[in-house]
């Protein structure tokens, strides 16, 4: 049923529109289920797969993201189609973001280090990035909420 719904949405969107499918991985319980859901979404026509809305915990985790990246890699090797990825929820610091970027590069390669192929869904990450940039120029860190509030 879910497969058919994704197919129908993709058909309604047409080929010129990129379809992002949110898996809500926190509800899937096992890594096998995450892999199966990733594969199903890609087979059904997803151009981008996303870990979660960020509202259900656990949201994006390193292991779940790796499983999804490996599914994307396998799908690409079998079909030649590049699928984008968006981990969302729980990525709060620049240091965490760097870990994810390294994982993407090591799993899929530098072609995926592009906003058309990989992006973060992490609103709280912005504050830390701004704090890091500001600290580099001013030599001091500010409170977490100095730039924006969640």
PDB file of N, CA and C in Angstrom, residues 68-113:
ATOM      1  N   UNK A  68      20.816   3.917   5.734  1.00  0.00           N
ATOM      2  CA  UNK A  68      20.166   4.559   4.593  1.00  0.00           C
ATOM      3  C   UNK A  68      21.172   4.897   3.494  1.00  0.00           C
ATOM      4  N   UNK A  69      22.352   5.355   3.874  1.00  0.00           N
ATOM      5  CA  UNK A  69      23.395   5.652   2.887  1.00  0.00           C
ATOM      6  C   UNK A  69      23.835   4.390   2.156  1.00  0.00           C
ATOM      7  N   UNK A  70      23.962   3.289   2.885  1.00  0.00           N
ATOM      8  CA  UNK A  70      24.336   2.024   2.251  1.00  0.00           C
ATOM      9  C   UNK A  70      23.250   1.543   1.294  1.00  0.00           C
ATOM     10  N   UNK A  71      21.990   1.749   1.667  1.00  0.00           N
ATOM     11  CA  UNK A  71      20.890   1.390   0.767  1.00  0.00           C
ATOM     12  C   UNK A  71      20.952   2.240  -0.503  1.00  0.00           C
ATOM     13  N   UNK A  72      21.240   3.527  -0.345  1.00  0.00           N
ATOM     14  CA  UNK A  72      21.387   4.415  -1.503  1.00  0.00           C
ATOM     15  C   UNK A  72      22.527   3.940  -2.388  1.00  0.00           C
ATOM     16  N   UNK A  73      23.639   3.561  -1.770  1.00  0.00           N
ATOM     17  CA  UNK A  73      24.798   3.072  -2.525  1.00  0.00           C
ATOM     18  C   UNK A  73      24.431   1.821  -3.324  1.00  0.00           C
ATOM     19  N   UNK A  74      23.775   0.875  -2.680  1.00  0.00           N
ATOM     20  CA  UNK A  74      23.382  -0.360  -3.364  1.00  0.00           C
ATOM     21  C   UNK A  74      22.385  -0.071  -4.490  1.00  0.00           C
ATOM     22  N   UNK A  75      21.442   0.822  -4.226  1.00  0.00           N
ATOM     23  CA  UNK A  75      20.453   1.190  -5.244  1.00  0.00           C
ATOM     24  C   UNK A  75      21.146   1.834  -6.445  1.00  0.00           C
ATOM     25  N   UNK A  76      22.097   2.709  -6.174  1.00  0.00           N
ATOM     26  CA  UNK A  76      22.844   3.363  -7.248  1.00  0.00           C
ATOM     27  C   UNK A  76      23.633   2.343  -8.071  1.00  0.00           C
ATOM     28  N   UNK A  77      24.277   1.399  -7.390  1.00  0.00           N
ATOM     29  CA  UNK A  77      25.055   0.379  -8.101  1.00  0.00           C
ATOM     30  C   UNK A  77      24.166  -0.486  -8.992  1.00  0.00           C
ATOM     31  N   UNK A  78      22.936  -0.738  -8.561  1.00  0.00           N
ATOM     32  CA  UNK A  78      22.027  -1.582  -9.341  1.00  0.00           C
ATOM     33  C   UNK A  78      21.288  -0.830 -10.438  1.00  0.00           C
ATOM     34  N   UNK A  79      20.996   0.455 -10.199  1.00  0.00           N
ATOM     35  CA  UNK A  79      20.138   1.186 -11.139  1.00  0.00           C
ATOM     36  C   UNK A  79      20.827   2.341 -11.855  1.00  0.00           C
ATOM     37  N   UNK A  80      21.912   2.838 -11.283  1.00  0.00           N
ATOM     38  CA  UNK A  80      22.564   4.016 -11.835  1.00  0.00           C
ATOM     39  C   UNK A  80      21.889   5.319 -11.439  1.00  0.00           C
ATOM     40  N   UNK A  81      20.844   5.239 -10.624  1.00  0.00           N
ATOM     41  CA  UNK A  81      20.115   6.437 -10.200  1.00  0.00           C
ATOM     42  C   UNK A  81      20.646   6.922  -8.857  1.00  0.00           C
ATOM     43  N   UNK A  82      21.019   8.195  -8.809  1.00  0.00           N
ATOM     44  CA  UNK A  82      21.494   8.800  -7.564  1.00  0.00           C
ATOM     45  C   UNK A  82      20.307   9.301  -6.755  1.00  0.00           C
ATOM     46  N   UNK A  83      20.253   8.883  -5.501  1.00  0.00           N
ATOM     47  CA  UNK A  83      19.189   9.287  -4.591  1.00  0.00           C
ATOM     48  C   UNK A  83      19.798  10.182  -3.519  1.00  0.00           C
ATOM     49  N   UNK A  84      19.126  11.260  -3.206  1.00  0.00           N
ATOM     50  CA  UNK A  84      19.593  12.168  -2.165  1.00  0.00           C
ATOM     51  C   UNK A  84      19.196  11.690  -0.780  1.00  0.00           C
ATOM     52  N   UNK A  85      19.824  12.271   0.237  1.00  0.00           N
ATOM     53  CA  UNK A  85      19.599  11.853   1.624  1.00  0.00           C
ATOM     54  C   UNK A  85      19.558  13.071   2.526  1.00  0.00           C
ATOM     55  N   UNK A  86      18.641  13.038   3.514  1.00  0.00           N
ATOM     56  CA  UNK A  86      18.524  14.136   4.474  1.00  0.00           C
ATOM     57  C   UNK A  86      18.294  13.572   5.871  1.00  0.00           C
ATOM     58  N   UNK A  87      19.333  13.580   6.713  1.00  0.00           N
ATOM     59  CA  UNK A  87      19.101  13.225   8.115  1.00  0.00           C
ATOM     60  C   UNK A  87      18.469  14.426   8.826  1.00  0.00           C
ATOM     61  N   UNK A  88      17.450  14.167   9.628  1.00  0.00           N
ATOM     62  CA  UNK A  88      16.740  15.271  10.282  1.00  0.00           C
ATOM     63  C   UNK A  88      16.468  14.945  11.741  1.00  0.00           C
ATOM     64  N   UNK A  89      16.734  15.919  12.597  1.00  0.00           N
ATOM     65  CA  UNK A  89      16.467  15.772  14.024  1.00  0.00           C
ATOM     66  C   UNK A  89      17.657  15.224  14.770  1.00  0.00           C
ATOM     67  N   UNK A  90      18.074  15.925  15.792  1.00  0.00           N
ATOM     68  CA  UNK A  90      19.145  15.441  16.654  1.00  0.00           C
ATOM     69  C   UNK A  90      20.543  15.892  16.282  1.00  0.00           C
ATOM     70  N   UNK A  91      20.711  16.528  15.142  1.00  0.00           N
ATOM     71  CA  UNK A  91      22.027  17.020  14.732  1.00  0.00           C
ATOM     72  C   UNK A  91      22.091  18.478  15.163  1.00  0.00           C
ATOM     73  N   UNK A  92      22.797  18.723  16.259  1.00  0.00           N
ATOM     74  CA  UNK A  92      22.744  20.041  16.894  1.00  0.00           C
ATOM     75  C   UNK A  92      24.037  20.843  16.815  1.00  0.00           C
ATOM     76  N   UNK A  93      25.157  20.184  16.540  1.00  0.00           N
ATOM     77  CA  UNK A  93      26.430  20.900  16.568  1.00  0.00           C
ATOM     78  C   UNK A  93      27.193  20.727  15.263  1.00  0.00           C
ATOM     79  N   UNK A  94      28.086  21.677  15.013  1.00  0.00           N
ATOM     80  CA  UNK A  94      28.933  21.600  13.828  1.00  0.00           C
ATOM     81  C   UNK A  94      29.774  20.328  13.856  1.00  0.00           C
ATOM     82  N   UNK A  95      30.234  19.942  15.036  1.00  0.00           N
ATOM     83  CA  UNK A  95      31.041  18.720  15.142  1.00  0.00           C
ATOM     84  C   UNK A  95      30.240  17.489  14.740  1.00  0.00           C
ATOM     85  N   UNK A  96      28.976  17.422  15.164  1.00  0.00           N
ATOM     86  CA  UNK A  96      28.124  16.304  14.747  1.00  0.00           C
ATOM     87  C   UNK A  96      27.932  16.322  13.229  1.00  0.00           C
ATOM     88  N   UNK A  97      27.702  17.499  12.676  1.00  0.00           N
ATOM     89  CA  UNK A  97      27.488  17.620  11.237  1.00  0.00           C
ATOM     90  C   UNK A  97      28.704  17.126  10.463  1.00  0.00           C
ATOM     91  N   UNK A  98      29.890  17.427  10.961  1.00  0.00           N
ATOM     92  CA  UNK A  98      31.113  16.965  10.297  1.00  0.00           C
ATOM     93  C   UNK A  98      31.169  15.443  10.273  1.00  0.00           C
ATOM     94  N   UNK A  99      30.765  14.794  11.361  1.00  0.00           N
ATOM     95  CA  UNK A  99      30.736  13.324  11.385  1.00  0.00           C
ATOM     96  C   UNK A  99      29.831  12.786  10.275  1.00  0.00           C
ATOM     97  N   UNK A 100      28.672  13.413  10.099  1.00  0.00           N
ATOM     98  CA  UNK A 100      27.746  12.977   9.051  1.00  0.00           C
ATOM     99  C   UNK A 100      28.343  13.207   7.667  1.00  0.00           C
ATOM    100  N   UNK A 101      28.984  14.347   7.464  1.00  0.00           N
ATOM    101  CA  UNK A 101      29.589  14.643   6.168  1.00  0.00           C
ATOM    102  C   UNK A 101      30.694  13.653   5.828  1.00  0.00           C
ATOM    103  N   UNK A 102      31.489  13.289   6.814  1.00  0.00           N
ATOM    104  CA  UNK A 102      32.537  12.285   6.597  1.00  0.00           C
ATOM    105  C   UNK A 102      31.903  10.947   6.219  1.00  0.00           C
ATOM    106  N   UNK A 103      30.837  10.575   6.910  1.00  0.00           N
ATOM    107  CA  UNK A 103      30.168   9.309   6.629  1.00  0.00           C
ATOM    108  C   UNK A 103      29.607   9.296   5.202  1.00  0.00           C
ATOM    109  N   UNK A 104      29.015  10.395   4.776  1.00  0.00           N
ATOM    110  CA  UNK A 104      28.503  10.487   3.407  1.00  0.00           C
ATOM    111  C   UNK A 104      29.644  10.334   2.413  1.00  0.00           C
ATOM    112  N   UNK A 105      30.725  11.060   2.632  1.00  0.00           N
ATOM    113  CA  UNK A 105      31.866  11.007   1.722  1.00  0.00           C
ATOM    114  C   UNK A 105      32.455   9.604   1.648  1.00  0.00           C
ATOM    115  N   UNK A 106      32.601   8.948   2.790  1.00  0.00           N
ATOM    116  CA  UNK A 106      33.204   7.612   2.805  1.00  0.00           C
ATOM    117  C   UNK A 106      32.269   6.538   2.251  1.00  0.00           C
ATOM    118  N   UNK A 107      30.972   6.746   2.353  1.00  0.00           N
ATOM    119  CA  UNK A 107      30.017   5.743   1.881  1.00  0.00           C
ATOM    120  C   UNK A 107      29.633   5.954   0.418  1.00  0.00           C
ATOM    121  N   UNK A 108      29.345   7.193   0.046  1.00  0.00           N
ATOM    122  CA  UNK A 108      28.841   7.475  -1.296  1.00  0.00           C
ATOM    123  C   UNK A 108      29.813   8.245  -2.181  1.00  0.00           C
ATOM    124  N   UNK A 109      30.767   8.913  -1.573  1.00  0.00           N
ATOM    125  CA  UNK A 109      31.726   9.686  -2.348  1.00  0.00           C
ATOM    126  C   UNK A 109      31.377  11.164  -2.404  1.00  0.00           C
ATOM    127  N   UNK A 110      32.285  11.917  -2.957  1.00  0.00           N
ATOM    128  CA  UNK A 110      32.166  13.377  -2.940  1.00  0.00           C
ATOM    129  C   UNK A 110      31.020  13.904  -3.802  1.00  0.00           C
ATOM    130  N   UNK A 111      30.526  13.117  -4.753  1.00  0.00           N
ATOM    131  CA  UNK A 111      29.385  13.571  -5.561  1.00  0.00           C
ATOM    132  C   UNK A 111      28.165  13.873  -4.696  1.00  0.00           C
ATOM    133  N   UNK A 112      28.054  13.201  -3.567  1.00  0.00           N
ATOM    134  CA  UNK A 112      26.904  13.409  -2.689  1.00  0.00           C
ATOM    135  C   UNK A 112      27.111  14.582  -1.721  1.00  0.00           C
ATOM    136  N   UNK A 113      28.305  15.155  -1.692  1.00  0.00           N
ATOM    137  CA  UNK A 113      28.549  16.316  -0.829  1.00  0.00           C
ATOM    138  C   UNK A 113      28.129  17.583  -1.567  1.00  0.00           C
TER     139      UNK A 113
END
